[in-house]
mmCIF file of C-alpha atoms and ligand atoms in Angstrom:
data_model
loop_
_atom_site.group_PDB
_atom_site.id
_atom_site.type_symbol
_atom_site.label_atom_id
_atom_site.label_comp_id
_atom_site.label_asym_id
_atom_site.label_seq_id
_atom_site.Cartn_x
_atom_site.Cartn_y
_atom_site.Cartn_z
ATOM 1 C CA UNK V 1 -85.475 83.572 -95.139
ATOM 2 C CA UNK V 2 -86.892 80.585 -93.694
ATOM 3 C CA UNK V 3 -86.149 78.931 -90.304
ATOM 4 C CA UNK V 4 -83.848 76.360 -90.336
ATOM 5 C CA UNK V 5 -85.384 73.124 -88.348
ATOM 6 C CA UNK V 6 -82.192 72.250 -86.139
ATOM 7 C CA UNK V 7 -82.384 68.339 -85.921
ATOM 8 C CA UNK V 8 -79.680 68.143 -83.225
ATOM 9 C CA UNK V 9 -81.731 70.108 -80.758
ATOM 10 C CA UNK V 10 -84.920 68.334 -81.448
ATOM 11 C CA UNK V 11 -83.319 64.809 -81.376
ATOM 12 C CA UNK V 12 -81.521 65.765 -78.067
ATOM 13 C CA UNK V 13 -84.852 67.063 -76.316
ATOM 14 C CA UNK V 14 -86.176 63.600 -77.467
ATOM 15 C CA UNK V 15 -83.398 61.539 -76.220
ATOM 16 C CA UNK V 16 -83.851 63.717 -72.414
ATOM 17 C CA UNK V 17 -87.385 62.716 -72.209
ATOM 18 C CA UNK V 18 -86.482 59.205 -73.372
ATOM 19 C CA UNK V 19 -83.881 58.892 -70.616
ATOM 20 C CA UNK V 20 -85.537 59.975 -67.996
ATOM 21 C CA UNK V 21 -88.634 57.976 -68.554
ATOM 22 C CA UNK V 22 -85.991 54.926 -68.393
ATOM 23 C CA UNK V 23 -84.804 56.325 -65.225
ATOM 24 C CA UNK V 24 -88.893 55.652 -64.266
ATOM 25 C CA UNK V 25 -89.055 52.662 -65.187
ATOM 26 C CA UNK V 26 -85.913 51.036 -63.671
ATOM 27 C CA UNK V 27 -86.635 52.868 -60.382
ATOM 28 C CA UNK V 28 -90.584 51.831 -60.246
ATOM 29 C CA UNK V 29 -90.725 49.096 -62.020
ATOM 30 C CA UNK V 30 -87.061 46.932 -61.625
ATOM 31 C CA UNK V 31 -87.594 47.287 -66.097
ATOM 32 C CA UNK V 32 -84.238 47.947 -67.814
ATOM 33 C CA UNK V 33 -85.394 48.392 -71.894
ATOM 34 C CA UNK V 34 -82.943 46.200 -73.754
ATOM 35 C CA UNK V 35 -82.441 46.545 -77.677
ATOM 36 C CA UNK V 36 -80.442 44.155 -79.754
ATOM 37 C CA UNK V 37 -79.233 45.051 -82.813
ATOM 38 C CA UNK V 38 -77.931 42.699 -85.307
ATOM 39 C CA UNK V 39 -74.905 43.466 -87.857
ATOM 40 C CA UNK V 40 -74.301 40.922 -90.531
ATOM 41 C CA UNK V 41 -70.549 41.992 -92.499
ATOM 42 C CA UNK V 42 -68.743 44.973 -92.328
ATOM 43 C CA UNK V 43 -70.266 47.199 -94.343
ATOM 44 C CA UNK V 44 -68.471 50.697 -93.354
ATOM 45 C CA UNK V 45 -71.530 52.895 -93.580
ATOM 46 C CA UNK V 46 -73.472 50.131 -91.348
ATOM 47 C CA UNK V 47 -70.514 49.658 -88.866
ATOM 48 C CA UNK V 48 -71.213 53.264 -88.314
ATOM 49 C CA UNK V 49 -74.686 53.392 -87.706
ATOM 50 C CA UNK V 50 -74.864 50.448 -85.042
ATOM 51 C CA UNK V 51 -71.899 52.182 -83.001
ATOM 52 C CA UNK V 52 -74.052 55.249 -82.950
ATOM 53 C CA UNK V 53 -76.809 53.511 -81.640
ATOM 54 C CA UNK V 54 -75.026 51.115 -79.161
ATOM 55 C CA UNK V 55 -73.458 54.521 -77.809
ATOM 56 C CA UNK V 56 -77.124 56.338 -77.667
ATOM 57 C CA UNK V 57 -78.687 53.486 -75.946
ATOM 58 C CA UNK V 58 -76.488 52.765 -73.197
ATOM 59 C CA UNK V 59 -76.614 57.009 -73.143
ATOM 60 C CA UNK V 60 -80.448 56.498 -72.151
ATOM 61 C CA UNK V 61 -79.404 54.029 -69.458
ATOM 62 C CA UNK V 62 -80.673 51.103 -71.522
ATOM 63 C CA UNK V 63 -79.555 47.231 -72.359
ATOM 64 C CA UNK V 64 -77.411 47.381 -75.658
ATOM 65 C CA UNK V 65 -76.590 43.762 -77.043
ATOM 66 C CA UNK V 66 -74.713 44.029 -80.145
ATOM 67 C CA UNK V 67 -74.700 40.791 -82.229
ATOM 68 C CA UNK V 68 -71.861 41.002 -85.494
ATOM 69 C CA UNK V 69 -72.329 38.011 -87.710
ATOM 70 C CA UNK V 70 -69.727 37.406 -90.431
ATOM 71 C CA UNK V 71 -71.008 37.809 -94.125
ATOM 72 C CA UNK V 72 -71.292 34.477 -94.919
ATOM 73 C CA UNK V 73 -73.894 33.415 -91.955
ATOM 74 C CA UNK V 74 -76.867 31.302 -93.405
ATOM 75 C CA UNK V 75 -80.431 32.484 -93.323
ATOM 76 C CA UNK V 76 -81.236 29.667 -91.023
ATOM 77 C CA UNK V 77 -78.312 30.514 -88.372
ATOM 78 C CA UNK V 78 -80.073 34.370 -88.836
ATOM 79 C CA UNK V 79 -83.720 33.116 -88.113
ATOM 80 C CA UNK V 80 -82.447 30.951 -85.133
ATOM 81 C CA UNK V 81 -80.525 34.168 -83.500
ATOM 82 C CA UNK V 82 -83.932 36.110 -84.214
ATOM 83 C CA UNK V 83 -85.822 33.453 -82.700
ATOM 84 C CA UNK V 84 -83.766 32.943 -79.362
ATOM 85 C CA UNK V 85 -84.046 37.113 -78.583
ATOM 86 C CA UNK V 86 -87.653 37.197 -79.477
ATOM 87 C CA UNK V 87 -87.599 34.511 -76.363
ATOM 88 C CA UNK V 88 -85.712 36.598 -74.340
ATOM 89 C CA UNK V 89 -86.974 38.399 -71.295
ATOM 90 C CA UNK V 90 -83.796 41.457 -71.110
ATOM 91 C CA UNK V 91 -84.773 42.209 -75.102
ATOM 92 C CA UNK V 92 -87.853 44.290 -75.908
ATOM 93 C CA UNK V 93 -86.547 45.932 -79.247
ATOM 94 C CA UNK V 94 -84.591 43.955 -82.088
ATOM 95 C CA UNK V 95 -83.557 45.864 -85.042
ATOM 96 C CA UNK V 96 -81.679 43.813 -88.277
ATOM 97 C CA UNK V 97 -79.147 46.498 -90.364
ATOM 98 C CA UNK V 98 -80.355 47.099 -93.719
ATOM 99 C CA UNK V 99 -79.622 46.194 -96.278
ATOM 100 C CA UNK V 100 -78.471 42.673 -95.570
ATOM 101 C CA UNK V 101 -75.474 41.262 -97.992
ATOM 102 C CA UNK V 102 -75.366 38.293 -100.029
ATOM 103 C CA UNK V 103 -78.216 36.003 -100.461
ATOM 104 C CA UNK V 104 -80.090 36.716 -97.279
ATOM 105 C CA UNK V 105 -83.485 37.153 -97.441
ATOM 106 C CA UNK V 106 -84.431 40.461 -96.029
ATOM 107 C CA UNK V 107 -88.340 40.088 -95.925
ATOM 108 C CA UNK V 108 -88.321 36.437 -94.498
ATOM 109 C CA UNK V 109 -85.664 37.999 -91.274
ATOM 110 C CA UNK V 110 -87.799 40.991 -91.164
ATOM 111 C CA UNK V 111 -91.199 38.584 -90.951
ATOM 112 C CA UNK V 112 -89.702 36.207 -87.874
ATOM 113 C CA UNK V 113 -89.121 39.005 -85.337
ATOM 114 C CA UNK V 114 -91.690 39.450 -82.488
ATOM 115 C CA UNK V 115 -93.933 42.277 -83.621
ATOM 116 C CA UNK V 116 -93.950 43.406 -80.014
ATOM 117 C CA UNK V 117 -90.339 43.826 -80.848
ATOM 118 C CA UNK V 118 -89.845 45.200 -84.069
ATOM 119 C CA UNK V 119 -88.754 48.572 -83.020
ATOM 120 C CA UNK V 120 -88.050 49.337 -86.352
ATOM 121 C CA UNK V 121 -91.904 48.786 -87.286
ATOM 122 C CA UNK V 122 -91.119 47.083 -90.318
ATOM 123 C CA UNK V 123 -93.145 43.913 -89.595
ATOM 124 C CA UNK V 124 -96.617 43.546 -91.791
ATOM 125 C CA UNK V 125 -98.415 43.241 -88.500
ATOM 126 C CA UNK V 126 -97.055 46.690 -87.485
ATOM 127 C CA UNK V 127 -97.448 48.418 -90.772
ATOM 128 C CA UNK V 128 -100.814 47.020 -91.148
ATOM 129 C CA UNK V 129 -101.996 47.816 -87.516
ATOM 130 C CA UNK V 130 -100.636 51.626 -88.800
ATOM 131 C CA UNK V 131 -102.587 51.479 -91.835
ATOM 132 C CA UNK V 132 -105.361 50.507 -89.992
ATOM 133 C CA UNK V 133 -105.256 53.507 -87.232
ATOM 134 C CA UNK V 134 -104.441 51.073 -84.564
ATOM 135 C CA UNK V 135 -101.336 51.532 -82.237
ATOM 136 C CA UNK V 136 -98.235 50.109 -83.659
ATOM 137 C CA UNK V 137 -94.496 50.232 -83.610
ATOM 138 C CA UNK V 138 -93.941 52.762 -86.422
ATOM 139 C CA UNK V 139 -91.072 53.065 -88.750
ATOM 140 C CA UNK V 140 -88.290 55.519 -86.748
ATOM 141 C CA UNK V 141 -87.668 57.909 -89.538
ATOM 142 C CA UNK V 142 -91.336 58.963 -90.263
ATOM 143 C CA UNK V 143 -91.500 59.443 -86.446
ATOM 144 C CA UNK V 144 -88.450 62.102 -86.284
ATOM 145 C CA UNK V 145 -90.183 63.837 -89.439
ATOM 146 C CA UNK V 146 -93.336 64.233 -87.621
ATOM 147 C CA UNK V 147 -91.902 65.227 -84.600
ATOM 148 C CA UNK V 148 -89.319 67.619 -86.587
ATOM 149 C CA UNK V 149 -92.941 69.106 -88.564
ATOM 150 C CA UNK V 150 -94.410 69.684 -84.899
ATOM 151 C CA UNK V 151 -91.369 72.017 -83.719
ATOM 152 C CA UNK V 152 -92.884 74.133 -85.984
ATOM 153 C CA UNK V 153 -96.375 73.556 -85.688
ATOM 154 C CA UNK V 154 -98.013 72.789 -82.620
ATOM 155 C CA UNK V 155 -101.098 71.053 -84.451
ATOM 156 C CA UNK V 156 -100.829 69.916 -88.203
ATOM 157 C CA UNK V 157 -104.957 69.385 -88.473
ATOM 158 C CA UNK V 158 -106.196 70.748 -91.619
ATOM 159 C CA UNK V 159 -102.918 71.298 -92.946
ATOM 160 C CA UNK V 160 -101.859 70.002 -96.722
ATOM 161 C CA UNK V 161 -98.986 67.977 -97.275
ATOM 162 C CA UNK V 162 -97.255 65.979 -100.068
ATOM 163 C CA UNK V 163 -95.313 62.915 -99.410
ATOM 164 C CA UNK V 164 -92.917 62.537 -102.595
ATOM 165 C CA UNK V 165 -91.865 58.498 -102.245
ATOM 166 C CA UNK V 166 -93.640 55.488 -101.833
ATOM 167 C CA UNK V 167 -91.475 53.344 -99.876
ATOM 168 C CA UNK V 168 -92.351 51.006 -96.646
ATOM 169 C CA UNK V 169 -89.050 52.493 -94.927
ATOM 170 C CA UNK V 170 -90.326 56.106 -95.209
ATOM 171 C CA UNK V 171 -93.060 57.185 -97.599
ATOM 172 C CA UNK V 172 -95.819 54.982 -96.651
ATOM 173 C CA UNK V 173 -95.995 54.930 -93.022
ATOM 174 C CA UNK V 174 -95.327 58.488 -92.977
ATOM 175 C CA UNK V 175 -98.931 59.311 -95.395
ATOM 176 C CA UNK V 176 -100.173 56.845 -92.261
ATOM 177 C CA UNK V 177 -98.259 59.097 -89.626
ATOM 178 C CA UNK V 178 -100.154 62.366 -91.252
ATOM 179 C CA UNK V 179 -103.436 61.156 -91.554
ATOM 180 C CA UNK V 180 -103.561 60.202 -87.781
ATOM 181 C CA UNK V 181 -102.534 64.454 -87.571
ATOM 182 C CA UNK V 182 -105.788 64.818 -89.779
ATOM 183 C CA UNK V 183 -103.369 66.209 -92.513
ATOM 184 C CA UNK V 184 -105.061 65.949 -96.151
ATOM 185 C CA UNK V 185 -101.898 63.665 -98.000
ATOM 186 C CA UNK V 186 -101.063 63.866 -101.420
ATOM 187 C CA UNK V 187 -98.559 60.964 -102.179
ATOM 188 C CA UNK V 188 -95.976 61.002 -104.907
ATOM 189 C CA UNK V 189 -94.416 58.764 -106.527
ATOM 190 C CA UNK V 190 -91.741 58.164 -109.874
ATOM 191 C CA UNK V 191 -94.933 57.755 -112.033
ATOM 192 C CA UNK V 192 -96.885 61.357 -110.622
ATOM 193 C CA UNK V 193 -97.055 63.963 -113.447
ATOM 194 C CA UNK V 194 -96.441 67.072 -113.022
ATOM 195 C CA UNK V 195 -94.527 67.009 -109.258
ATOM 196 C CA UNK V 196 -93.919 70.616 -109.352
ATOM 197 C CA UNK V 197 -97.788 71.791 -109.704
ATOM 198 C CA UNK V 198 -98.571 69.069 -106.777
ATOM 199 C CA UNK V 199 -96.125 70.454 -104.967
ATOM 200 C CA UNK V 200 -96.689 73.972 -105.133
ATOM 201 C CA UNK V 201 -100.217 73.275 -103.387
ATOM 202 C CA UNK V 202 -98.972 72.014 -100.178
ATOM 203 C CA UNK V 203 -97.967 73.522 -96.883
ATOM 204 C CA UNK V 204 -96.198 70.974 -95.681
ATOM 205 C CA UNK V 205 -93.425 68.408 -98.199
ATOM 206 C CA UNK V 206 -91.839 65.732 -97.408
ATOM 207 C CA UNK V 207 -88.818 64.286 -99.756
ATOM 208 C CA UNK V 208 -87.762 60.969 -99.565
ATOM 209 C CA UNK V 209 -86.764 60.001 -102.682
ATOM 210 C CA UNK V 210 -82.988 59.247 -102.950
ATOM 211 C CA UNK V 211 -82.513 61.841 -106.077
ATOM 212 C CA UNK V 212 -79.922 65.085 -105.224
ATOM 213 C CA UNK V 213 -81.833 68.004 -105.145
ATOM 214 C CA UNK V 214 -84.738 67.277 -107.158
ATOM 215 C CA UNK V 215 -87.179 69.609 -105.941
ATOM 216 C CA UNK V 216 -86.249 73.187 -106.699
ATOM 217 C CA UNK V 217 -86.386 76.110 -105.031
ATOM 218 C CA UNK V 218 -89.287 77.709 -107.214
ATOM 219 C CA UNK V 219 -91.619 74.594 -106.708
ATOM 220 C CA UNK V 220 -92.013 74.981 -103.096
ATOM 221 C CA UNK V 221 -95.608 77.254 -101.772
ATOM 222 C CA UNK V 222 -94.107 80.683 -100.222
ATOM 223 C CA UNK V 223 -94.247 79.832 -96.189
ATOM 224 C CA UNK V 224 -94.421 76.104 -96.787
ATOM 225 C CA UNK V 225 -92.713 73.550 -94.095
ATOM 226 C CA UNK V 226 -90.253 71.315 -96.008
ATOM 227 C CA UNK V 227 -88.501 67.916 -94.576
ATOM 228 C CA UNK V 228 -86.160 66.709 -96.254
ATOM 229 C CA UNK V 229 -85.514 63.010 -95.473
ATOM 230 C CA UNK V 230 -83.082 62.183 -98.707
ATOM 231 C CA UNK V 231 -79.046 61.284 -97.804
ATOM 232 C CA UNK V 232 -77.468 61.787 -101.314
ATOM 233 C CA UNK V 233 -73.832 61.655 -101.844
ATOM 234 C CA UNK V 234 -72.123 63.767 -104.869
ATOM 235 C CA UNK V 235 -69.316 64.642 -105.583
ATOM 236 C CA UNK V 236 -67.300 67.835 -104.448
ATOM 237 C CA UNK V 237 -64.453 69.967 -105.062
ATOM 238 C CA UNK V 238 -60.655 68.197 -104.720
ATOM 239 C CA UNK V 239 -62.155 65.266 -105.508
ATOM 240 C CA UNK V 240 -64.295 64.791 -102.501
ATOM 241 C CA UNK V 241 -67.729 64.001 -101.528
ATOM 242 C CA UNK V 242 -70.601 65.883 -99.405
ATOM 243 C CA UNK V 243 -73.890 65.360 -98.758
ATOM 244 C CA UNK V 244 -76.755 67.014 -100.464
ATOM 245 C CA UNK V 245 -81.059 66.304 -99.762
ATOM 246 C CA UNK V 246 -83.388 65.730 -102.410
ATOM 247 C CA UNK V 247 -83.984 69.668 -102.176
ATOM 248 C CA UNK V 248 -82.263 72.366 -103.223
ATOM 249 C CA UNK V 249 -81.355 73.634 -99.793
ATOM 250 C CA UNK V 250 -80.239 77.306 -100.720
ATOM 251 C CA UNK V 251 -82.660 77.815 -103.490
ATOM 252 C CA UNK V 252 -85.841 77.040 -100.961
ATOM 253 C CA UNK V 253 -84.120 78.841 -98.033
ATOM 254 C CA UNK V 254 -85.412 81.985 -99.737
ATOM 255 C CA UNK V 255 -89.079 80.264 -100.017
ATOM 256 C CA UNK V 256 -89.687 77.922 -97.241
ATOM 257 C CA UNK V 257 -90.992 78.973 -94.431
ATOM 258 C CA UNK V 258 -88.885 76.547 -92.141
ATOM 259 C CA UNK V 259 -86.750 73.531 -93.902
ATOM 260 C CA UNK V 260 -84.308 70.790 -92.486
ATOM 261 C CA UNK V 261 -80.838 70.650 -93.350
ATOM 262 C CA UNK V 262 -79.069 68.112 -94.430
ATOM 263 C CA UNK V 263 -76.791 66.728 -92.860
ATOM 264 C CA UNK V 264 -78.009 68.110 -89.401
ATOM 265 C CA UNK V 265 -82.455 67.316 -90.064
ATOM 266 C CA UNK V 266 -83.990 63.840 -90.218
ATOM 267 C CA UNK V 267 -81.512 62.121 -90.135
ATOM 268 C CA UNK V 268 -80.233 63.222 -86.372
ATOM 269 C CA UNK V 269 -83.974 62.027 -85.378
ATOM 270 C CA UNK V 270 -84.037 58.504 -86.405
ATOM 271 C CA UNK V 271 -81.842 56.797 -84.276
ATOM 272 C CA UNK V 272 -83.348 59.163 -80.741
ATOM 273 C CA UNK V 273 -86.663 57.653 -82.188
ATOM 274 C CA UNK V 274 -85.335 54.217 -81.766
ATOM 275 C CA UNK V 275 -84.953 54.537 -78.332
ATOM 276 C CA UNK V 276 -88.536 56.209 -77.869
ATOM 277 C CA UNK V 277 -89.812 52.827 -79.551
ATOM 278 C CA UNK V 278 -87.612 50.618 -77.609
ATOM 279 C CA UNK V 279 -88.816 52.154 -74.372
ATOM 280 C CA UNK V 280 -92.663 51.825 -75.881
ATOM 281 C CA UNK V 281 -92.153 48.079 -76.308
ATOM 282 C CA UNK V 282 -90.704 47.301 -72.945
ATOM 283 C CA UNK V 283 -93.209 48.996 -71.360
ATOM 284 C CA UNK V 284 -95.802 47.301 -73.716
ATOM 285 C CA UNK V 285 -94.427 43.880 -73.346
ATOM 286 C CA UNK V 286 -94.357 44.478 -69.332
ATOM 287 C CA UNK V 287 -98.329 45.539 -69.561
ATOM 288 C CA UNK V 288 -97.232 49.102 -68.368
ATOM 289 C CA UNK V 289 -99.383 52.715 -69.345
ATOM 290 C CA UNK V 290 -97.031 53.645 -72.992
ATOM 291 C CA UNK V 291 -94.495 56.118 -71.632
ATOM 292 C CA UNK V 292 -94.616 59.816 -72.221
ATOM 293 C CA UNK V 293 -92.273 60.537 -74.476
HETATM 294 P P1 NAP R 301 -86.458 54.146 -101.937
HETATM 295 O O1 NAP R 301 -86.926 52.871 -101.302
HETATM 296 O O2 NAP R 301 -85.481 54.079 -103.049
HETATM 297 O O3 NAP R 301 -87.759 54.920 -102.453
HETATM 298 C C1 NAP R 301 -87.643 56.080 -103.229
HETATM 299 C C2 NAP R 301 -89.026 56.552 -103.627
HETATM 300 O O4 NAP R 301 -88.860 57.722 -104.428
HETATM 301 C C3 NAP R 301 -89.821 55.556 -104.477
HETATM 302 O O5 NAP R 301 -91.136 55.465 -103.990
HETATM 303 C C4 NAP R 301 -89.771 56.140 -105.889
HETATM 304 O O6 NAP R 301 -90.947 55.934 -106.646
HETATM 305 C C5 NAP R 301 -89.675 57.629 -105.588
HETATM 306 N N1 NAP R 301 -89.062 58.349 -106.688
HETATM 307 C C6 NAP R 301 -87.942 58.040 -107.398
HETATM 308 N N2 NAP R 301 -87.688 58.959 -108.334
HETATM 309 C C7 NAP R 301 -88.677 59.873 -108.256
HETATM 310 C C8 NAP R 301 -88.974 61.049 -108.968
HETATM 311 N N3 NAP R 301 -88.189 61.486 -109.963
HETATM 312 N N4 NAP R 301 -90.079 61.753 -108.629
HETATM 313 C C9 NAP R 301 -90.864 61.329 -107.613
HETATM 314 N N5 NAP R 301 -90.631 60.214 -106.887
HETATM 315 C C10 NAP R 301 -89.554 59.498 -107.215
HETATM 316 O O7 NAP R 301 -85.832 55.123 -100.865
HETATM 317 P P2 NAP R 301 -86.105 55.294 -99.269
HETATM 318 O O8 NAP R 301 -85.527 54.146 -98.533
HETATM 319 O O9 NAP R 301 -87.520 55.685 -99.026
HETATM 320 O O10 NAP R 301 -85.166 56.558 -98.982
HETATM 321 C C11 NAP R 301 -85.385 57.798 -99.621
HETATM 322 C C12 NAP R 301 -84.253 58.750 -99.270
HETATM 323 O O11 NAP R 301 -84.253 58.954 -97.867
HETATM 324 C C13 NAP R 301 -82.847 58.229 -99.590
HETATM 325 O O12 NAP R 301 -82.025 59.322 -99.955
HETATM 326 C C14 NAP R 301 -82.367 57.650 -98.283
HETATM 327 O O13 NAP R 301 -80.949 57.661 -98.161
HETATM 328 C C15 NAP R 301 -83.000 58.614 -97.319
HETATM 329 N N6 NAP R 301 -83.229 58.052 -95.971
HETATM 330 C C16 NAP R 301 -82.833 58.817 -94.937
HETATM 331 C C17 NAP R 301 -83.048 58.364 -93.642
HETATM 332 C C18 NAP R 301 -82.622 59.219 -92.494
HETATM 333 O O14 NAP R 301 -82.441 58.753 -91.387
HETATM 334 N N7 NAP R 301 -82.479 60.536 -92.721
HETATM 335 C C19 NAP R 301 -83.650 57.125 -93.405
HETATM 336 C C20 NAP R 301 -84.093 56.396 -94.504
HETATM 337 C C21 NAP R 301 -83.884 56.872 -95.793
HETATM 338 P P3 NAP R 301 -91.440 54.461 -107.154
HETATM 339 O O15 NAP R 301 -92.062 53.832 -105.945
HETATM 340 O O16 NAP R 301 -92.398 54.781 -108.217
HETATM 341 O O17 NAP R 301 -90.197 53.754 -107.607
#
């Protein structure tokens, strides 16, 4: 029976060590980390997800600014908000809710925030500094799977792992993320043949795909480490919905050596790693040592 990888508990110890390295810096430095997050409509899934994170921030003793822009603000009245917190000394994070509605031009609002701000480390600078093996703001839900991976394994060097998804969100930085663990990567994709075989190799996979419970039970190496990052809704008895990963939770409980649930994995990690990379940029932007967190 493999261990299950309690996201909760790992998300909380983050969000300690995140609060009391704000604590720090307030009471050394006069620095109060600031994020701004910016809502555009009322998408119910989105409002939910930027009250989370307004609560969690102010919960770390940081800035929250919460900006909600009606559905049918231009792209220029976007860029010019962007523009005025990227000039703003209280801000060191900005992070836009995807997906945006309507026309709006994700990539363009994406490619005018500050990359010293993009806490969400979607910015081409960022994800090309992380390509690169430099130091960048990294995407926050490849973070939380690393740092879920490492509850269970103190060092990943040497280890195998497969990365099924290709996407800048998740799948891409997160091969990037590995490699700088000397991992060996194999990255999968809608086009790979034969996913089972590849995945049967591995010690360590990584779903993000989007697909209920595509990988099976009987795919996964005996011992292996699985992470599963997918958020699939189906449907359920009385007429209901639940959510399922893109793995088969019960059949790899059996197999796995230690897998995430979900709900209750990755996706408890993502918003605790915001505030980690909020607190990295402000002490970035202030010219301050990168906090230990
Ligand atoms: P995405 O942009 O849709 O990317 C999905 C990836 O899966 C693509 O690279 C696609 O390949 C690949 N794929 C599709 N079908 C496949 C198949 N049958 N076999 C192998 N690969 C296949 O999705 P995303 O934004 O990365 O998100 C992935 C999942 O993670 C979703 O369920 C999402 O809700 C979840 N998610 C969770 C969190 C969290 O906080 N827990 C955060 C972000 C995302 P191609 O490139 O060839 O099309």
């Amino acid at each position: 029976m493999a261990r299950i990888i309690d996201g909760k508990v790992v998300a909380a110890e983050l969000r300690n060590r995140v609060a009391g390295e704000v604590a720090r810096v307030k009471s050394q430095h006069d620095l109060t980390p600031g994020l701004a997050v910016l809502l555009v409509g009322n998408d119910p899934a989105s409002e939910v997800y930027v009250r989370s994170k307004h609560a969690q921030t102010q919960a770390a003793g940081m800035a929250s600014f919460e900006h909600k822009l009606p559905t049918d603000v231009t792209q220029a009245e976007l860029l010019a908000l962007i523009l005025k917190l990227n000039r703003d000394p209280a801000v060191h994070g900005i992070l836009v809710q995807l997906p945006l509605p309507g026309p709006l031009n994700a990539e363009a609002v994406i490619h005018a925030i500050d990359p010293a701000k993009d806490v969400d480390g979607l910015h081409p600078s960022n994800a090309g500094r992380l390509a690169g093996g430099f130091a960048a703001l990294t995407p926050c839900t490849p973070l939380g799977c690393i740092l879920l991976t490492k509850s269970v394994h103190s060092s990943l060097e040497g280890m195998s792992a497969i990365v099924i998804g290709r996407s800048n969100l998740v799948g891409r930085p997160l091969v990037q993320l590995l490699l700088n663990q000397n991992v060996t990567v194999t990255i999968a994709h809608s086009r790979s043949r034969d996913l089972p075989q590849l995945i049967r190799r591995v010690d360590l996979v990584y779903a993000a795909v989007g697909r209920p419970e595509l990988v099976r039970g009987d795919w996964i190496k005996p011992g292996a480490t699985v992470i599963d990052v997918g958020i699939n809704r189906t449907a359920a008895e009385g007429g209901k919905t639940r959510l399922v990963g893109d793995v088969a939770f019960h059949e790899a409980l059996d197999i796995a050596g230690a897998i995430t649930p979900v709900p209750g994995g990755v996706g408890q990690m993502t918003v605790a790693c915001l505030l980690a990379n909020t607190l990295r940029a402000a002490c970035a932007i202030a010219g301050l040592p990168n906090p230990a967190v």
